[in-house]
XYZ file of C-alpha atoms in Angstrom:
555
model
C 192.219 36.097 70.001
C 194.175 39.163 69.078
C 192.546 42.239 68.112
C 193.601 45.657 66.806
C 193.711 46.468 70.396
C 197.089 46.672 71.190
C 197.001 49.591 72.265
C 198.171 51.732 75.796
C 194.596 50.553 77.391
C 196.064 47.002 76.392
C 199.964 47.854 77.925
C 197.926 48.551 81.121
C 195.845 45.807 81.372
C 198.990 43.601 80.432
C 200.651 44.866 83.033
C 198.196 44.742 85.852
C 198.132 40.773 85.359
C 201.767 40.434 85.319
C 202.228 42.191 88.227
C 199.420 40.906 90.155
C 197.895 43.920 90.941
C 195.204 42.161 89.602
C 193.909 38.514 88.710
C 191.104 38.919 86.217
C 189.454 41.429 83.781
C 186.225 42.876 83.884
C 184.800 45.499 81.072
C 181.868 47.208 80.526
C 179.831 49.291 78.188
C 177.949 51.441 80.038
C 175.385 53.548 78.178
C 172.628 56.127 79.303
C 169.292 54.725 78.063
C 168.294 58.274 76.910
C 169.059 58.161 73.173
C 170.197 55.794 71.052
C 173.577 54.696 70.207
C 176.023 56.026 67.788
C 179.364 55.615 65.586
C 181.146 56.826 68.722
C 179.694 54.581 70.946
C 180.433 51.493 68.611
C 184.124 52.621 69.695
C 183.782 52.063 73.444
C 181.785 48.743 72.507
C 184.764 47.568 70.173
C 187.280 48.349 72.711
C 185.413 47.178 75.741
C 184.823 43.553 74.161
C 187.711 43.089 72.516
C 190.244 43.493 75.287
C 187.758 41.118 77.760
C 187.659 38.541 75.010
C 191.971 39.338 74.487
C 192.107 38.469 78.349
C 189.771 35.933 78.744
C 187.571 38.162 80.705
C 183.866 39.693 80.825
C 182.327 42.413 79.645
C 178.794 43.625 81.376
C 176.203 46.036 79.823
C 175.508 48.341 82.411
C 172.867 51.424 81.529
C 173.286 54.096 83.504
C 169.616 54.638 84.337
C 169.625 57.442 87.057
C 167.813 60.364 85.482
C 164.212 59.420 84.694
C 163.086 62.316 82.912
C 165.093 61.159 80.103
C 165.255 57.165 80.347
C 163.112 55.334 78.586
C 162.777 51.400 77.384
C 162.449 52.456 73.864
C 166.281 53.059 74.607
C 167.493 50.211 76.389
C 165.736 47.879 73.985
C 167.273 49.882 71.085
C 171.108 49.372 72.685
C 170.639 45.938 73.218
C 169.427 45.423 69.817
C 172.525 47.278 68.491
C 175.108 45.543 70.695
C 174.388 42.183 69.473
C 174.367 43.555 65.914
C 177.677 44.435 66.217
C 177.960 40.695 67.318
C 178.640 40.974 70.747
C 177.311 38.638 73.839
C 177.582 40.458 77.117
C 178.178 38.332 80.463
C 176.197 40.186 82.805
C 172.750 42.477 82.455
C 172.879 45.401 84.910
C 171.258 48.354 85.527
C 172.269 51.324 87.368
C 168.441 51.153 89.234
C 169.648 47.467 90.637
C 171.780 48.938 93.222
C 169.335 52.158 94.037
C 169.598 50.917 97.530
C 172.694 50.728 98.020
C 173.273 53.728 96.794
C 171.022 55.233 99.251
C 172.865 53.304 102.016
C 176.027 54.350 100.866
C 175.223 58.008 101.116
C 173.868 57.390 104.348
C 177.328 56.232 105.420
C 179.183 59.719 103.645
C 176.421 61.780 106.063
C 177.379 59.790 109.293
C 180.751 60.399 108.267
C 180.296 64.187 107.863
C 181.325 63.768 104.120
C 177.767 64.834 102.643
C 175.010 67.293 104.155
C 171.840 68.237 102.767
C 171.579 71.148 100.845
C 168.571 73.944 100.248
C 170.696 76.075 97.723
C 168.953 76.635 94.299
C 170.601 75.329 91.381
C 171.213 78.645 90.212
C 172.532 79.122 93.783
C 174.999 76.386 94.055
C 176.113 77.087 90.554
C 176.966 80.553 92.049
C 178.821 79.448 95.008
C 180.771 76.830 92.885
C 183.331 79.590 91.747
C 185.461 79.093 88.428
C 188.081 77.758 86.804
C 190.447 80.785 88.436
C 188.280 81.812 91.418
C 187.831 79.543 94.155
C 184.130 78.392 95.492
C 182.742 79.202 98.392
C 180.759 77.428 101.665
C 176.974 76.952 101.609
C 175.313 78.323 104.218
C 174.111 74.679 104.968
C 177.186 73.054 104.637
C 177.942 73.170 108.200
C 173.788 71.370 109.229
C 174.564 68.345 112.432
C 174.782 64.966 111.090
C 171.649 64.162 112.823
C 169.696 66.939 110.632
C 171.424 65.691 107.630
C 170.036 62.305 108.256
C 166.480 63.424 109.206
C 166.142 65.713 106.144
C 167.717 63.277 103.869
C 165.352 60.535 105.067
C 162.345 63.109 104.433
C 163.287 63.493 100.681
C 163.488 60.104 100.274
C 159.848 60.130 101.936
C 158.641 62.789 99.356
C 158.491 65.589 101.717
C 159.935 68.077 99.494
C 159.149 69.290 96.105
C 161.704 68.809 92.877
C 164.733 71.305 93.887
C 163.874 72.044 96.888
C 166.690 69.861 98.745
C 169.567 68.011 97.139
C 172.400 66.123 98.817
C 176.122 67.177 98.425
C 179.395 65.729 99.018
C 181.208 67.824 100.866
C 184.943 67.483 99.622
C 186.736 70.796 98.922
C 185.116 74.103 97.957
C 188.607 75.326 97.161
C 189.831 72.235 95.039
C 191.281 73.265 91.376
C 188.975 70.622 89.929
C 185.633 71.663 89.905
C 184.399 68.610 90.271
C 185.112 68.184 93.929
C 183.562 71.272 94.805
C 180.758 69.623 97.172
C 178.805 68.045 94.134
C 175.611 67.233 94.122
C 175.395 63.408 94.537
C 171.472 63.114 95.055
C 168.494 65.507 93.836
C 164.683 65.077 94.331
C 162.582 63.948 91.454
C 158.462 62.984 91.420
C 158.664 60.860 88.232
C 158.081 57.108 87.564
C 160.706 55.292 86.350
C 161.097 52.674 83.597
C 162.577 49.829 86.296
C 161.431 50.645 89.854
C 158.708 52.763 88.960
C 157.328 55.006 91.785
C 159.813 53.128 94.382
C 162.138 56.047 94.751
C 161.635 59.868 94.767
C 165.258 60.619 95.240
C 167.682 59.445 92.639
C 171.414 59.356 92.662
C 173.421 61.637 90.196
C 175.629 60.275 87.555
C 178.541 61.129 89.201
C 177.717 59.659 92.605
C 176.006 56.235 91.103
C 178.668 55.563 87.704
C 181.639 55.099 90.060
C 179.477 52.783 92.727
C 178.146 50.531 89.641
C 181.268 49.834 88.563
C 182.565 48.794 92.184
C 179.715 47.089 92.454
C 180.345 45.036 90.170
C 184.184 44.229 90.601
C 185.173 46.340 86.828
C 188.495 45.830 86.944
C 189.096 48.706 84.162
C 186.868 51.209 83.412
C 187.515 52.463 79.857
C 185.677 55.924 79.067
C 186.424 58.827 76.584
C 188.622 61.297 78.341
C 185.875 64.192 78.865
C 185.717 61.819 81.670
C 189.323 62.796 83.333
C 188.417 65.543 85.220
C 185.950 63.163 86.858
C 188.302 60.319 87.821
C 189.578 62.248 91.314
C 185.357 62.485 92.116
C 185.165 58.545 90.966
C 187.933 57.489 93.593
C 186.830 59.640 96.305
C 183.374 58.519 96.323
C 184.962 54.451 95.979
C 187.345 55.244 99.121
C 184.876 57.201 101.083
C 182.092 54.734 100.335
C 184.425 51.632 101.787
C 183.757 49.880 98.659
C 185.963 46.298 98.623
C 186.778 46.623 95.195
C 188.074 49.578 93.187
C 187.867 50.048 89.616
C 191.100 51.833 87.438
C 190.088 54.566 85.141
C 191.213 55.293 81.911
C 190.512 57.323 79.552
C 190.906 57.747 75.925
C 189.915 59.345 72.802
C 186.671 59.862 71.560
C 185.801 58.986 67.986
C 184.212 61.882 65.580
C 183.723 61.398 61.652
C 183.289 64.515 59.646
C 179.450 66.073 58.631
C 178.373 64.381 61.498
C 177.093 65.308 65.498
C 177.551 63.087 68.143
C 175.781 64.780 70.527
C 172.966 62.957 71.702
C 171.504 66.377 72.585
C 171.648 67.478 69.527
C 170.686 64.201 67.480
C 167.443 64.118 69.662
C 166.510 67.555 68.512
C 166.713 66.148 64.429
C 164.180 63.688 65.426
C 161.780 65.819 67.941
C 162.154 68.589 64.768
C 161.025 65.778 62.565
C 164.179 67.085 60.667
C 164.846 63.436 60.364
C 161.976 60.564 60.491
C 163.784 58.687 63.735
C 166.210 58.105 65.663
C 166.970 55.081 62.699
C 167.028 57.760 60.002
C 169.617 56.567 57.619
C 171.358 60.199 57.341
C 171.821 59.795 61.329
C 175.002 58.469 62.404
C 173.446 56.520 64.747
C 174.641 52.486 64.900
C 170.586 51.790 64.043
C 170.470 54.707 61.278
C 173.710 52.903 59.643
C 171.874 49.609 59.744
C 168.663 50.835 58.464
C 171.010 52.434 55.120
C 172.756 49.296 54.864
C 176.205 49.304 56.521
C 177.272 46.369 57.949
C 178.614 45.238 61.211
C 181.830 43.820 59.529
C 182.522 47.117 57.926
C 182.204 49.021 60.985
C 183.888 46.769 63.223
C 186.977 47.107 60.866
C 186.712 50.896 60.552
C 186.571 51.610 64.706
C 189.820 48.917 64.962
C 191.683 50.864 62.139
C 191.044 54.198 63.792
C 193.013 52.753 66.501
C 192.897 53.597 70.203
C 194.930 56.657 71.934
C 194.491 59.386 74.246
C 193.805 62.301 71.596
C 190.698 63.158 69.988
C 190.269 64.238 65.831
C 187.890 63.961 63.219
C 187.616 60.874 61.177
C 187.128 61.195 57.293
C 183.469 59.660 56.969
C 184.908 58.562 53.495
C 186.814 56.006 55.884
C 184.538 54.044 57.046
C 182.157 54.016 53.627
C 185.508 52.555 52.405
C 185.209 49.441 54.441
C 181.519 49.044 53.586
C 182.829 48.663 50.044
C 185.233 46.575 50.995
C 183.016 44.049 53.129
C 180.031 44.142 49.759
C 182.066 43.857 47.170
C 182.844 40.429 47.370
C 179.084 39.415 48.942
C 176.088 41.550 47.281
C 174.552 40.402 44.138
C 174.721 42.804 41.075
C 171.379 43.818 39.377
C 170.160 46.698 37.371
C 168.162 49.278 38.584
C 166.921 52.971 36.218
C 166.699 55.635 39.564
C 165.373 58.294 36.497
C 163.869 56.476 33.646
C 163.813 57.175 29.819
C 161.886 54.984 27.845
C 163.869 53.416 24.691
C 161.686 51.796 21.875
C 163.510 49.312 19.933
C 161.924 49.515 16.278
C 163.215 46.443 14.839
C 162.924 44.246 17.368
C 159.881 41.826 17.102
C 156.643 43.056 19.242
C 155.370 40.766 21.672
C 158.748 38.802 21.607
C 160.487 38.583 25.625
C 163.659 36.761 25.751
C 165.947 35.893 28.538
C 169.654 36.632 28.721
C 172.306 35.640 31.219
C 174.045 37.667 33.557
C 176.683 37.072 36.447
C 175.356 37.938 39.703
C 178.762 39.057 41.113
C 181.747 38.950 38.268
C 184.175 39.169 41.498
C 182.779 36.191 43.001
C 181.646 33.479 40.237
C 180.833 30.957 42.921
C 177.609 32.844 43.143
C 176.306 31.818 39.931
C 174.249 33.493 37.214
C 170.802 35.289 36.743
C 168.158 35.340 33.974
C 167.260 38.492 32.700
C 164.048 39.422 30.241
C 164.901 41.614 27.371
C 162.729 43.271 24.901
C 161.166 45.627 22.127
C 160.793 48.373 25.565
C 163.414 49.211 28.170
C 164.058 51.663 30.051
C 167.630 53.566 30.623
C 169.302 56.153 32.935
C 168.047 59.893 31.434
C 171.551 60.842 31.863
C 173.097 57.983 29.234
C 171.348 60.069 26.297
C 172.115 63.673 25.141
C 170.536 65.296 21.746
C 173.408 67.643 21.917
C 176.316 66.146 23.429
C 180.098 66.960 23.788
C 182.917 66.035 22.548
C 183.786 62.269 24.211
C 180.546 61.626 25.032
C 180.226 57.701 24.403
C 176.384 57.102 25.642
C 173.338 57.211 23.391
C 172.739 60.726 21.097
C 171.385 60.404 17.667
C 173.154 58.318 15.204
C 175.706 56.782 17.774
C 175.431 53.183 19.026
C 176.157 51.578 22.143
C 176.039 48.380 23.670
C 173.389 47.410 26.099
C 174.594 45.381 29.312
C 174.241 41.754 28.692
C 172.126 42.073 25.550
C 172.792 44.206 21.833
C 173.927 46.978 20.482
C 171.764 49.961 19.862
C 171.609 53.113 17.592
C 169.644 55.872 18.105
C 167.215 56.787 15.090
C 164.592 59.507 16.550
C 163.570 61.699 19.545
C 160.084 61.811 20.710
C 159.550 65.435 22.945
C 156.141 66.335 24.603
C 155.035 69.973 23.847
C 157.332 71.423 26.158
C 160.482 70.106 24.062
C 161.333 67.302 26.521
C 162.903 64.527 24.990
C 159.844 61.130 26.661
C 161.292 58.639 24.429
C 163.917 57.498 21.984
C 163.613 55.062 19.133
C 166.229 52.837 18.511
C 167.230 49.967 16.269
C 168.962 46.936 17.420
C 171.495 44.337 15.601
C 170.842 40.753 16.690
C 174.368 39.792 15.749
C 176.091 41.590 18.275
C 174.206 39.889 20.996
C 176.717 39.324 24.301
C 178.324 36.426 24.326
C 177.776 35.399 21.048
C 181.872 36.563 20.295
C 180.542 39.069 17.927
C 183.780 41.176 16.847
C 182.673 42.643 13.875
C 182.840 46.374 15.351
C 183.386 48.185 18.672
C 181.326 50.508 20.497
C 182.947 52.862 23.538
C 179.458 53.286 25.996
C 177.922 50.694 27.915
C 174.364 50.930 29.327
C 172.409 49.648 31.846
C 168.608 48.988 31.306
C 165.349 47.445 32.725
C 163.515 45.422 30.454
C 159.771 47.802 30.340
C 156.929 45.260 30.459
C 158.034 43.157 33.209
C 160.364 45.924 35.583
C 159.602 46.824 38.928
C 158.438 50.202 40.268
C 161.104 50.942 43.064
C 162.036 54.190 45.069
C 165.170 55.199 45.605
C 166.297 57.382 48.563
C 170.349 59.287 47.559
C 171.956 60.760 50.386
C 174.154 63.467 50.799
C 175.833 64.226 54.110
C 173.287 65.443 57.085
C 175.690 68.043 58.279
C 177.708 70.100 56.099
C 180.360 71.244 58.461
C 182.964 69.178 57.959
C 184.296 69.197 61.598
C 181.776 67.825 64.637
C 183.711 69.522 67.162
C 182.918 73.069 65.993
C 179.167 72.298 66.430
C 180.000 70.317 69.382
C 181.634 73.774 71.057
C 178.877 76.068 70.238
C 176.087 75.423 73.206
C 174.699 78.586 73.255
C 173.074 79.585 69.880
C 171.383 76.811 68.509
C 170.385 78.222 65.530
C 173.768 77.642 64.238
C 173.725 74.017 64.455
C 170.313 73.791 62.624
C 171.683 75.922 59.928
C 174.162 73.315 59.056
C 171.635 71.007 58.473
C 171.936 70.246 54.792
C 168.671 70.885 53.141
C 169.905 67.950 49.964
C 170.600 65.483 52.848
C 167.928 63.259 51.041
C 166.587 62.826 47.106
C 163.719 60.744 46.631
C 163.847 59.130 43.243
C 160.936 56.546 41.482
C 162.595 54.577 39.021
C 162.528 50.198 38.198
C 164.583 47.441 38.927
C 164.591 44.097 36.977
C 161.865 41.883 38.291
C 164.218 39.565 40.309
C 163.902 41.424 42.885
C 160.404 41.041 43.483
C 161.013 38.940 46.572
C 163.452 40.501 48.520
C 163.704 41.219 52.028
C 164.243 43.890 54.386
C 168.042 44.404 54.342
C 169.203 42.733 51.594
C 172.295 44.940 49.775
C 172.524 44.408 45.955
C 175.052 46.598 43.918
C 173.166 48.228 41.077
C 175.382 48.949 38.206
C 176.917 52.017 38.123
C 175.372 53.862 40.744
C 176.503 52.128 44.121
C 175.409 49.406 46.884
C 172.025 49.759 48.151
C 170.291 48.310 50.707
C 166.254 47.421 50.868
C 165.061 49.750 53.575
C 163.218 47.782 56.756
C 161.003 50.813 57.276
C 159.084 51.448 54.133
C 159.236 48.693 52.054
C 156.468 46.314 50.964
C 155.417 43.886 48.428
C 153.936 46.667 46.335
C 156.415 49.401 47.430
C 160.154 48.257 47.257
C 162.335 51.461 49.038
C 166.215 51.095 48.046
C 168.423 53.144 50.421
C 171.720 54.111 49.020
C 174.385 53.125 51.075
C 177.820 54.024 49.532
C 178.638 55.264 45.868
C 180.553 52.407 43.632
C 183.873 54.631 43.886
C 185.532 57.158 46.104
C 188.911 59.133 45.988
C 189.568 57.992 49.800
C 192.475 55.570 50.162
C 193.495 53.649 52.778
């Protein structure tokens, strides 16, 4: 199957097989189980996936579990649980912590070789010593230790002889080199903590750097596709594949990384809204995390389509947000039922029409999709409508309810407004209204014409809902400004928009007393919602807004 994939990654791929450099295709998605997964990641995922499937290859899920500090199974169960949302299978299950031993074998083989000695340095230390980008680094004092005291000390730490920092183990490469990167970097550093796979096995764990390059040799990746803050990395990657005599060797490459505006991607900085409690989770629904846009109702169709139309090349930019709420509307439109629901009630008191008296009118569920059928509707002396669709004083071509005018009422009558009931602080609590039983909808009543439509809930039988608006999380527009700026946190937070979320109690029509978790209805003129997983019960329904009904964004 053909994807939007056909891209450069795709050209080299292509060209591999022709050539016979190589005779299958192996992916793989390799998070960090230390946060949870984003919009960005749902990029690599797409792009991973899609080109295995293209090829008739295989895509593992690999987590990069090497720092326990961090790692948790909160995490990994959280990424598998979004992968196969986004409706993917992977072929193989792997975790960085399978091949711990190997790992430690392998950098017993770069010590006998002289190509890694043990290190007591500081951190602060080594950082010193590394130089920088113009001034070249220079020799640790160790660097130089017998290959027989490399071995003995580096068998110690992994006997939990030393204490966290006190010994690491670096490659030794090129303290001159250009690229940072191969300036003897540290490929193993003590840690005391239990981890979430081999628990208290291991004392000594392998860094990123060292272990990400031997997974995916391990493994036989064919093509290791990764954002391209990665490049600098790829000379490390290949000397620790050579040097460790691995059989197989993985290609890098690299390309851009996906950013939508009012929105961090930093898992850094995300994990700071929810320690903060700036957000309630990691599955807030302001987060742009892949759970966060389940949890507010996005769906994995929309985003699928959005990451493939962003397309794949080597340059990173910021995405309009507005993008990818445009496919949401696009993938609902034709599939969510539409209902009524008042987010800030005003109560409307229909003089004329007989007390007691409930009737039931007929509504379409979805006027752009028929095939789904029609819904009953009660209708009576009390509704309730939007506080904004009346106005005691209101402008010139205002066409909703104000005294005298009339309007029609969705699926039922017309109404005119004859009084305005205010409590003693002058706020308008309730309008009186009389109603014509000849204009009734569908009866072809053409006797007049009114220019305002409004939506209602029927009073005695609606449904006490909440409704949660959002507004963007981050009001800088651009992610990569806030990605830049490591020092001063403070002006991260500060972008944090305080109107990020409006909690609203309102009703719904009394359909909609049994629906479930997730379920996305389109309420009539204010947008697609979706019934939050999180908060809502039998007695409490919770309506997350996902997407407004319109935007200026075009495709």
């Amino acid at each position: 199957m053909e994807h939007n994939s056909s891209n450069f990654i795709r050209n080299i791929i292509k060209e591999d097989l022709e050539s016979g450099k190589r005779n299958h295709v192996i992916t793989r998605f390799p998070p960090e189980p230390n946060g949870y997964l984003h919009i960005g990641h749902a990029k690599s995922i797409v792009i991973n996936f899609d080109l295995a499937d293209e090829f008739n290859g295989k895509t593992n899920l690999r987590f990069d579990d090497t720092n326990p500090l961090k790692e948790d199974s909160e995490y990994v169960h959280a990424i598998k649980e979004d992968v196969e949302w986004l409706g993917y299978d992977w072929d193989g299950l792997f975790f960085a912590s399978d091949y711990f031993k190997e790992m430690y074998e392998r950098a017993v083989l770069l010590i006998n070789k002289g190509k890694a000695y043990v290190d007591d340095l500081s951190p602060d230390e080594i950082r010193a010593y590394r130089g920088t980008l113009t001034d070249p680094g220079k020799d640790s004092p160790y660097r130089n230790r017998s290959i027989e005291e490399n071995l003995d000390l580096f068998e110690r730490m992994r006997k939990g002889e030393f204490g966290n920092g006190e010994k690491v183990l670096r490659a030794k490469i090129d303290m001159s080199s250009p690229n940072i990167n191969l300036r003897d970097p540290v490929i193993y550093r003590i840690s005391h903590a239990t981890h979430h796979n081999t628990g208290d096995q291991w004392c000594i764990y392998p860094m990123y750097a060292f272990a990400h390059p031997l997974e995916d040799a391990i493994e036989d990746v064919t093509h290791s596709i990764c954002t391209t803050e990665f490049e600098d990395q790829r000379p490390l990657y290949n000397w620790i594949v050579e040097e460790c005599e691995m059989t197989s060797t993985p290609q890098q490459i690299e390309f851009g990384r996906l950013n939508i505006t009012n929105a961090v991607m930093s898992k850094r900085k995300l994990k700071q809204l929810v320690d903060e409690e700036i957000v309630d989770g990691w599955d807030d629904p302001r987060m742009p995390t892949i759970s966060g846009l389940r949890r507010r109702g996005y769906t994995p169709e929309a985003i699928l389509a959005f990451v493939r139309e962003t397309g794949v090349s080597k340059g990173s930019g910021v995405v309009d947000s507005q993008m990818l709420d445009y496919f949401v509307r696009e993938d609902l439109k034709m599939k969510a039922p539409r209902t009524m629901g008042i987010v800030r009630p005003l109560k409307v008191v229909i003089t004329n029409y007989p007390e007691g008296q409930v009737e039931m009118l007929e509504a379409e569920i979805n006027p752009e999709n028929p095939e789904m059928g029609t819904r009953q509707i009660p209708f009576s002396r009390e509704i309730y409508i939007e506080q904004e669709d009346f106005m005691e004083n209101p402008p010139k071509k205002y066409f909703r309810l104000f005294p005298g005018n009339e309007v029609r009422l969705k699926h039922a009558y017309f109404i005119k407004c004859e009084d305005v009931i205010k409590d003693e602080d002058g706020n308008v609590v309730e309008i009186h209204c009389t109603y014509d039983p000849e204009t009734k909808s569908g009866s072809g009543f053409t006797g007049r014409k009114v220019k305002g439509t409004l939506h209602f809930v029927e009073a005695t039988q609606a449904l006490p809902a909440e409704f949660r608006l959002y507004e963007p999380l981050i009001l800088n527009e651009d992610p990569e400004e806030l990605e830049e700026e490591t020092e001063v946190e403070k002006t991260f937070l500060d972008q944090v928009n305080p109107n990020s979320l409006q909690v609203l109690k309102g009703f719904v029509e009394p359909n909609m007393k049994e629906v479930s978790a997730q379920e996305k209805f389109q309420f009539f003129r204010h947008g697609y919602f979706n019934v939050d997983p999180k908060h809502t019960t039998k007695d409490n329904l919770v309506f997350n807004l996902i997407v407004s009904l319109k935007s200026s964004f075009k495709l």
